[in-house]
Short mmCIF file of C-alpha atoms in Angstrom, two decimals:
data_model
loop_
_atom_site.label_atom_id
_atom_site.label_comp_id
_atom_site.label_asym_id
_atom_site.label_seq_id
_atom_site.Cartn_x
_atom_site.Cartn_y
_atom_site.Cartn_z
CA UNK A 11 -7.46 9.20 26.91
CA UNK A 12 -9.43 12.05 25.28
CA UNK A 13 -8.61 13.14 21.69
CA UNK A 14 -8.69 16.80 22.63
CA UNK A 15 -6.02 16.20 25.34
CA UNK A 16 -3.80 14.10 23.06
CA UNK A 17 -4.05 16.91 20.34
CA UNK A 18 -3.30 19.59 22.85
CA UNK A 19 -0.16 17.76 24.14
CA UNK A 20 1.07 17.33 20.53
CA UNK A 21 0.42 20.97 19.75
CA UNK A 22 2.64 21.95 22.67
CA UNK A 23 5.31 19.52 21.47
CA UNK A 24 5.19 20.97 17.93
CA UNK A 25 5.32 24.52 19.32
CA UNK A 26 8.66 23.73 21.20
CA UNK A 27 10.17 22.96 17.77
CA UNK A 28 8.47 25.53 15.50
CA UNK A 29 7.79 28.47 17.77
CA UNK A 30 4.21 28.48 16.61
CA UNK A 31 1.52 29.13 19.22
CA UNK A 32 -0.04 25.91 20.41
CA UNK A 33 -3.80 25.40 19.76
CA UNK A 34 -5.37 24.31 22.98
CA UNK A 35 -8.90 24.04 24.33
CA UNK A 36 -9.78 26.61 27.13
CA UNK A 37 -10.02 23.76 29.82
CA UNK A 38 -6.70 22.10 28.89
CA UNK A 39 -5.27 20.42 31.92
CA UNK A 40 -1.72 21.42 32.26
CA UNK A 41 -1.12 19.48 35.48
CA UNK A 42 -2.33 16.26 33.64
CA UNK A 43 -0.01 17.15 30.87
CA UNK A 44 2.82 17.64 33.31
CA UNK A 45 2.18 14.09 34.74
CA UNK A 46 2.06 12.65 31.20
CA UNK A 47 5.21 14.48 30.09
CA UNK A 48 7.00 13.18 33.26
CA UNK A 49 6.06 9.55 32.48
CA UNK A 50 7.47 10.14 28.92
CA UNK A 51 10.46 12.15 29.96
CA UNK A 52 9.58 15.05 27.72
CA UNK A 53 8.78 17.91 30.19
CA UNK A 54 11.11 20.38 28.42
CA UNK A 55 9.25 19.95 25.20
CA UNK A 56 5.90 20.86 26.81
CA UNK A 57 7.69 23.69 28.78
CA UNK A 58 9.09 25.33 25.72
CA UNK A 59 5.75 24.88 23.97
CA UNK A 60 4.07 26.73 26.85
CA UNK A 61 6.79 29.48 26.78
CA UNK A 62 6.39 29.94 22.94
CA UNK A 63 2.68 29.99 23.22
CA UNK A 64 2.76 32.94 25.79
CA UNK A 65 0.72 30.78 28.28
CA UNK A 66 0.89 31.85 31.95
CA UNK A 67 0.54 28.92 34.36
CA UNK A 68 -0.22 29.15 38.02
CA UNK A 69 3.14 29.77 39.85
CA UNK A 70 3.56 26.43 41.47
CA UNK A 71 2.86 24.41 38.42
CA UNK A 72 5.08 26.65 36.27
CA UNK A 73 7.95 26.13 38.72
CA UNK A 74 7.54 22.42 38.40
CA UNK A 75 7.83 22.60 34.58
CA UNK A 76 10.80 25.11 34.86
CA UNK A 77 12.75 23.07 37.51
CA UNK A 78 12.41 19.82 35.61
CA UNK A 79 13.68 21.56 32.48
CA UNK A 80 16.67 22.99 34.41
CA UNK A 81 17.33 19.60 35.77
CA UNK A 82 17.34 18.09 32.25
CA UNK A 83 19.78 20.72 31.13
CA UNK A 84 22.12 19.95 34.00
CA UNK A 85 21.92 16.16 33.45
CA UNK A 86 22.39 16.56 29.73
CA UNK A 87 25.50 18.64 30.22
CA UNK A 88 26.99 16.04 32.59
CA UNK A 89 26.13 13.25 30.15
CA UNK A 90 27.64 15.14 27.20
CA UNK A 91 30.91 15.77 29.25
CA UNK A 92 31.17 12.03 30.30
CA UNK A 93 30.43 10.88 26.85
CA UNK A 94 33.01 13.02 25.40
CA UNK A 95 35.67 11.79 27.92
CA UNK A 96 34.60 8.10 27.24
CA UNK A 97 34.99 8.55 23.52
CA UNK A 98 38.56 9.84 24.02
CA UNK A 99 39.27 6.84 26.43
CA UNK A 100 37.91 4.25 23.82
CA UNK A 101 40.18 5.97 21.19
CA UNK A 102 43.20 6.10 23.37
CA UNK A 103 42.80 2.50 24.33
CA UNK A 104 42.32 1.22 20.80
CA UNK A 105 38.78 0.09 21.37
CA UNK A 106 36.28 0.25 18.52
CA UNK A 107 32.98 1.76 19.36
CA UNK A 108 29.91 3.13 17.71
CA UNK A 109 27.46 5.50 19.51
CA UNK A 110 23.82 4.67 18.80
CA UNK A 111 20.34 6.21 19.26
CA UNK A 112 19.88 9.08 21.67
CA UNK A 113 23.50 9.89 21.99
CA UNK A 114 23.66 10.60 18.22
CA UNK A 115 20.15 12.11 17.52
CA UNK A 116 19.99 14.50 20.49
CA UNK A 117 22.65 16.69 18.54
CA UNK A 118 19.96 17.25 15.93
CA UNK A 119 17.48 18.76 18.37
CA UNK A 120 17.38 22.62 18.66
CA UNK A 121 18.30 22.29 22.36
CA UNK A 122 19.77 19.16 23.84
CA UNK A 123 17.37 19.18 26.85
CA UNK A 124 14.50 18.64 24.42
CA UNK A 125 15.78 15.13 23.94
CA UNK A 126 16.21 13.38 27.34
CA UNK A 127 18.65 10.37 27.40
CA UNK A 128 18.30 7.87 30.16
CA UNK A 129 21.41 6.13 29.04
CA UNK A 130 24.04 6.25 26.30
CA UNK A 131 24.03 3.24 23.93
CA UNK A 132 27.33 2.14 22.47
CA UNK A 133 28.07 -0.75 20.12
CA UNK A 134 31.26 -2.61 20.99
CA UNK A 135 33.03 -5.58 19.61
CA UNK A 136 32.19 -8.44 22.18
CA UNK A 137 35.95 -9.65 21.88
CA UNK A 138 37.22 -6.41 23.24
CA UNK A 139 35.07 -6.35 26.43
CA UNK A 140 37.91 -7.56 28.51
CA UNK A 141 39.97 -4.46 27.60
CA UNK A 142 36.84 -2.29 28.22
CA UNK A 143 36.36 -3.37 31.88
CA UNK A 144 39.50 -2.06 33.41
CA UNK A 145 39.24 1.19 31.37
CA UNK A 146 35.72 1.79 32.76
CA UNK A 147 36.83 0.93 36.30
CA UNK A 148 39.70 3.36 36.07
CA UNK A 149 37.42 6.13 34.99
CA UNK A 150 34.95 5.73 37.95
CA UNK A 151 32.31 3.53 36.40
CA UNK A 152 30.56 0.82 38.34
CA UNK A 153 29.16 -2.35 36.77
CA UNK A 154 25.35 -2.56 37.08
CA UNK A 155 23.98 -5.62 35.17
CA UNK A 156 24.38 -7.87 32.12
CA UNK A 157 21.77 -9.26 29.69
CA UNK A 158 21.88 -11.25 26.64
CA UNK A 159 22.75 -8.19 24.55
CA UNK A 160 23.79 -5.43 27.03
CA UNK A 161 26.52 -4.71 29.51
CA UNK A 162 25.48 -1.90 31.78
CA UNK A 163 27.73 0.48 33.67
CA UNK A 164 27.10 3.75 35.45
CA UNK A 165 28.84 6.92 36.89
CA UNK A 166 25.81 8.82 38.03
CA UNK A 167 24.04 10.50 36.46
CA UNK A 168 25.65 8.91 33.37
CA UNK A 169 24.54 5.43 32.47
CA UNK A 170 25.88 3.52 29.54
CA UNK A 171 24.64 0.37 27.75
CA UNK A 172 27.40 -1.40 25.84
CA UNK A 173 25.71 -3.53 23.13
CA UNK A 174 27.11 -6.74 21.69
CA UNK A 175 24.58 -6.51 18.88
CA UNK A 176 22.41 -3.70 17.26
CA UNK A 177 19.27 -5.64 17.95
CA UNK A 178 18.74 -8.19 20.67
CA UNK A 179 18.78 -11.87 19.49
CA UNK A 180 15.32 -12.24 21.21
CA UNK A 181 13.85 -10.33 18.25
CA UNK A 182 15.28 -12.99 15.89
CA UNK A 183 13.44 -11.71 12.73
CA UNK A 184 15.34 -8.49 13.05
CA UNK A 185 18.53 -9.93 14.35
CA UNK A 186 19.02 -12.10 11.43
CA UNK A 187 19.13 -8.94 9.28
CA UNK A 188 21.35 -6.83 11.51
CA UNK A 189 23.59 -9.41 12.94
CA UNK A 190 26.14 -7.66 15.26
CA UNK A 191 25.79 -4.53 13.20
CA UNK A 192 29.53 -4.04 12.39
CA UNK A 193 29.03 -4.65 8.68
CA UNK A 194 27.19 -1.29 8.56
CA UNK A 195 30.01 0.58 10.47
CA UNK A 196 32.43 3.07 8.81
CA UNK A 197 35.18 5.14 10.55
CA UNK A 198 34.06 8.61 11.86
CA UNK A 199 36.07 11.43 10.30
CA UNK A 200 39.18 12.22 12.45
CA UNK A 201 38.96 8.98 14.51
CA UNK A 202 40.64 5.50 14.18
CA UNK A 203 38.24 3.65 16.53
CA UNK A 204 35.04 5.60 16.56
CA UNK A 205 32.55 4.31 13.87
CA UNK A 206 29.20 5.43 12.59
CA UNK A 207 26.58 4.39 10.11
CA UNK A 208 25.52 6.06 6.88
CA UNK A 209 22.58 8.52 7.42
CA UNK A 210 20.31 5.96 5.67
CA UNK A 211 21.42 2.92 7.79
CA UNK A 212 21.09 4.95 10.93
CA UNK A 213 17.58 5.79 10.10
CA UNK A 214 16.85 2.16 9.29
CA UNK A 215 18.27 1.20 12.69
CA UNK A 216 16.43 4.01 14.40
CA UNK A 217 13.17 2.86 12.90
CA UNK A 218 13.91 -0.80 13.77
CA UNK A 219 14.47 0.13 17.29
CA UNK A 220 11.15 2.01 17.31
CA UNK A 221 9.41 -0.90 15.85
CA UNK A 222 10.93 -3.43 18.27
CA UNK A 223 9.66 -1.47 21.26
CA UNK A 224 6.34 -0.65 19.70
CA UNK A 225 5.39 -4.31 19.00
CA UNK A 226 6.67 -5.39 22.59
CA UNK A 227 6.20 -3.11 25.52
CA UNK A 228 5.39 0.13 23.80
CA UNK A 229 7.30 3.28 22.80
CA UNK A 230 7.27 6.93 24.04
CA UNK A 231 6.55 10.33 22.56
CA UNK A 232 10.30 11.30 22.26
CA UNK A 233 10.84 8.35 19.77
CA UNK A 234 8.20 9.92 17.51
CA UNK A 235 9.86 13.40 17.63
CA UNK A 236 13.17 11.41 16.94
CA UNK A 237 11.80 10.36 13.56
CA UNK A 238 10.42 13.75 12.73
CA UNK A 239 13.68 15.69 13.77
CA UNK A 240 15.93 13.11 11.85
CA UNK A 241 13.93 13.39 8.66
CA UNK A 242 13.87 17.16 8.96
CA UNK A 243 17.57 17.40 9.55
CA UNK A 244 18.46 14.89 6.63
CA UNK A 245 16.45 16.08 3.67
CA UNK A 246 18.80 14.29 1.17
CA UNK A 247 18.19 10.74 2.47
CA UNK A 248 17.84 8.00 -0.02
CA UNK A 249 14.39 7.08 0.67
CA UNK A 250 14.22 4.27 -1.82
CA UNK A 251 17.11 2.62 -0.14
CA UNK A 252 15.57 3.02 3.26
CA UNK A 253 12.19 1.61 2.02
CA UNK A 254 14.08 -1.46 0.45
CA UNK A 255 15.75 -2.20 3.72
CA UNK A 256 12.63 -1.83 5.74
CA UNK A 257 10.88 -4.09 3.29
CA UNK A 258 13.51 -6.80 4.07
CA UNK A 259 12.58 -6.38 7.76
CA UNK A 260 8.93 -6.55 7.01
CA UNK A 261 8.53 -3.13 8.45
CA UNK A 262 7.58 -1.14 5.23
CA UNK A 263 3.75 -1.07 5.86
CA UNK A 264 4.31 0.04 9.47
CA UNK A 265 6.77 2.59 8.37
CA UNK A 266 4.39 4.28 6.03
CA UNK A 267 1.64 4.27 8.68
CA UNK A 268 4.05 5.81 11.27
CA UNK A 269 5.14 8.37 8.62
CA UNK A 270 1.52 9.39 8.20
CA UNK A 271 1.10 9.65 11.97
CA UNK A 272 4.11 11.85 12.13
CA UNK A 273 2.58 14.09 9.51
CA UNK A 274 -0.63 14.14 11.60
CA UNK A 275 1.41 15.25 14.52
CA UNK A 276 3.67 17.82 13.00
CA UNK A 277 2.61 18.60 9.39
CA UNK A 278 -1.12 19.33 9.83
CA UNK A 279 -2.32 16.07 8.21
CA UNK A 280 -5.68 14.71 9.34
CA UNK A 281 -5.74 11.68 11.61
CA UNK A 282 -7.33 8.50 10.41
CA UNK A 283 -8.20 5.28 12.28
CA UNK A 284 -4.72 3.83 11.97
CA UNK A 285 -2.68 6.96 12.80
CA UNK A 286 -4.97 7.58 15.81
CA UNK A 287 -4.52 4.04 17.02
CA UNK A 288 -0.73 4.40 16.73
CA UNK A 289 -1.01 7.71 18.67
CA UNK A 290 -3.15 6.30 21.41
CA UNK A 291 -0.64 3.39 21.87
CA UNK A 292 2.27 5.86 22.14
CA UNK A 293 0.51 8.06 24.61
CA UNK A 294 -0.38 5.10 26.71
CA UNK A 295 2.95 3.61 26.79
CA UNK A 296 5.08 6.16 28.79
CA UNK A 297 8.85 6.22 28.22
CA UNK A 298 9.42 2.47 28.76
CA UNK A 299 6.17 0.81 27.71
CA UNK A 300 3.72 -1.16 29.85
CA UNK A 301 4.00 -4.38 31.71
CA UNK A 302 0.68 -5.54 30.17
CA UNK A 303 1.98 -5.07 26.57
CA UNK A 304 5.32 -6.71 27.46
CA UNK A 305 3.53 -9.71 28.89
CA UNK A 306 1.29 -9.97 25.80
CA UNK A 307 4.17 -9.67 23.34
CA UNK A 308 6.36 -12.22 25.11
CA UNK A 309 3.41 -14.62 25.13
CA UNK A 310 2.89 -13.97 21.42
CA UNK A 311 6.47 -14.53 20.63
CA UNK A 312 6.21 -17.89 22.39
CA UNK A 313 3.26 -18.78 20.16
CA UNK A 314 5.31 -17.82 17.07
CA UNK A 315 8.11 -19.98 18.35
CA UNK A 316 5.73 -22.96 18.48
CA UNK A 317 5.39 -22.85 22.27
CA UNK A 318 1.58 -22.45 22.49
CA UNK A 319 0.85 -25.32 24.82
CA UNK A 320 0.73 -24.61 28.49
CA UNK A 321 1.91 -21.16 27.95
CA UNK A 322 1.00 -19.89 31.45
CA UNK A 323 2.60 -22.73 33.27
CA UNK A 324 5.81 -22.34 31.15
CA UNK A 325 6.00 -18.69 32.04
CA UNK A 326 5.78 -19.30 35.68
CA UNK A 327 8.27 -22.12 35.52
CA UNK A 328 10.62 -19.96 33.54
CA UNK A 329 10.26 -17.01 35.92
CA UNK A 330 11.89 -19.17 38.63
CA UNK A 331 14.00 -21.72 36.66
CA UNK A 332 15.96 -19.35 34.37
CA UNK A 333 18.31 -20.81 31.75
CA UNK A 334 21.89 -21.30 32.76
CA UNK A 335 23.18 -18.21 30.87
CA UNK A 336 20.63 -16.00 32.69
CA UNK A 337 21.42 -17.61 36.11
CA UNK A 338 25.15 -16.80 35.41
CA UNK A 339 24.12 -13.15 35.10
CA UNK A 340 22.50 -13.34 38.56
CA UNK A 341 25.13 -15.48 40.07
CA UNK A 342 28.49 -15.01 38.21
CA UNK A 343 30.29 -17.74 40.18
CA UNK A 344 28.16 -20.36 38.26
CA UNK A 345 30.42 -19.67 35.32
CA UNK A 346 33.17 -21.52 37.18
CA UNK A 347 30.92 -23.89 39.10
CA UNK A 348 27.98 -24.81 36.87
CA UNK A 349 27.43 -28.02 39.05
CA UNK A 350 25.80 -25.58 41.60
CA UNK A 351 23.08 -24.67 39.12
CA UNK A 352 20.23 -26.92 40.66
CA UNK A 353 20.99 -25.64 44.10
CA UNK A 354 20.76 -21.98 42.90
CA UNK A 355 17.42 -22.76 41.21
CA UNK A 356 16.13 -24.07 44.53
CA UNK A 357 17.57 -20.92 46.24
CA UNK A 358 15.93 -18.64 43.65
CA UNK A 359 12.64 -20.50 43.94
CA UNK A 360 12.66 -20.14 47.86
CA UNK A 361 13.70 -16.50 47.70
CA UNK A 362 11.12 -15.66 45.08
CA UNK A 363 8.23 -17.22 47.07
CA UNK A 364 9.11 -16.06 50.53
CA UNK A 365 11.03 -12.70 49.91
CA UNK A 366 9.56 -11.55 46.62
CA UNK A 367 6.02 -13.01 46.90
CA UNK A 368 4.55 -9.56 45.75
CA UNK A 369 6.63 -9.71 42.65
CA UNK A 370 5.79 -13.36 42.08
CA UNK A 371 1.98 -12.62 42.50
CA UNK A 372 2.11 -9.71 40.17
CA UNK A 373 3.92 -11.80 37.65
CA UNK A 374 1.47 -14.72 38.04
CA UNK A 375 -1.45 -12.43 37.63
CA UNK A 376 -0.15 -10.99 34.47
CA UNK A 377 0.37 -14.32 33.08
CA UNK A 378 -2.89 -15.59 34.31
CA UNK A 379 -4.77 -12.89 32.47
CA UNK A 380 -3.32 -13.79 29.16
CA UNK A 381 -6.23 -15.66 27.60
CA UNK A 382 -6.19 -16.81 24.03
CA UNK A 383 -8.77 -14.07 23.17
CA UNK A 384 -6.39 -11.38 24.61
CA UNK A 385 -3.55 -12.60 22.55
CA UNK A 386 -5.68 -12.80 19.43
CA UNK A 387 -6.72 -9.12 20.11
CA UNK A 388 -3.06 -8.22 20.49
CA UNK A 389 -2.23 -9.95 17.28
CA UNK A 390 -4.95 -8.17 15.34
CA UNK A 391 -3.81 -4.85 16.85
CA UNK A 392 -0.19 -5.46 15.59
CA UNK A 393 -1.51 -6.68 12.11
CA UNK A 394 -3.77 -3.62 11.74
CA UNK A 395 -0.69 -1.26 11.72
CA UNK A 396 1.38 -3.69 9.68
CA UNK A 397 3.37 -5.66 12.16
CA UNK A 398 3.86 -9.28 13.25
CA UNK A 399 6.52 -11.58 14.72
CA UNK A 400 8.07 -13.16 11.63
CA UNK A 401 9.85 -16.05 13.33
CA UNK A 402 9.74 -18.51 10.65
CA UNK A 403 13.27 -19.75 9.68
#
């Protein structure tokens, strides 16, 4: 991706916030920028930058930007309404909860549609989940899926992820610091059961979430704007405290590199090799990262866990023969009949081979391509920006 194009997109994003006219080359490709913004779910940011810069686009392309922005407004209003109702239901039913990430930070943006939200993340107490299920059903929500950390429900276009922990246990170097997260919670003013973190702890968690995604599948443009918006909105933050906490997480070097990158994006600082590397990684990731990065990071985590031998065959084996806990998520009846686990492994294997052969082939090809040299390069890339998997006990 060309540097002039990246800088042009950043200039439009900055214009959306500041109102300053974006600095763009004469041949800037707005159609290409639209495709990139769509993959990152930041079309309104570019649209407001275009408007603030007085740029007149060809009618059809302008309508695409405008329509996507209007849709973002409509979805955002629906999400805001449903989240407010859900908060009241949690409070009424005596269920402790703490809104996280986008559902909190979007209120700091000049306009809510400037910060898209695919789902609302909410920390719950795992022991209260049995009370939450009937409450959600009674309010029109439908269960979607369960993972090791998240319980997902939807009431379209509203999608919620109920978190058992602040950080997934699979990122065990971060998990051992955050735990379930409730030690950081304090009651929100005017509520008995709604909780929040201090501004400093929220930023530490926000940055930990950014880091977790960056070193695994990748992270999107909106997460960089989150950091800048939050720091701008909270000028009285105790930075020394934040840096101490990030140092405990072994994120301090990465934090300083990201902060320099933010300044290159929004504060007219010059790019250097590291800040440009981080920028390219972000632009190449889309909103949810890439499968290639995800495969490499998982393989690297296995290496750090001492599982270096036969990594490809293990990955293929584990793709079919999932652990019991994961199989229970796919086949809930196994919780009551664990003796059926071997039969369901066979069923899953047959189904994967004959009904999902495309997915299996794709998965195999990803794993097949993970040479030691590629993993070494990914390790070096992480190290160069100040990251690693610190999985030693």
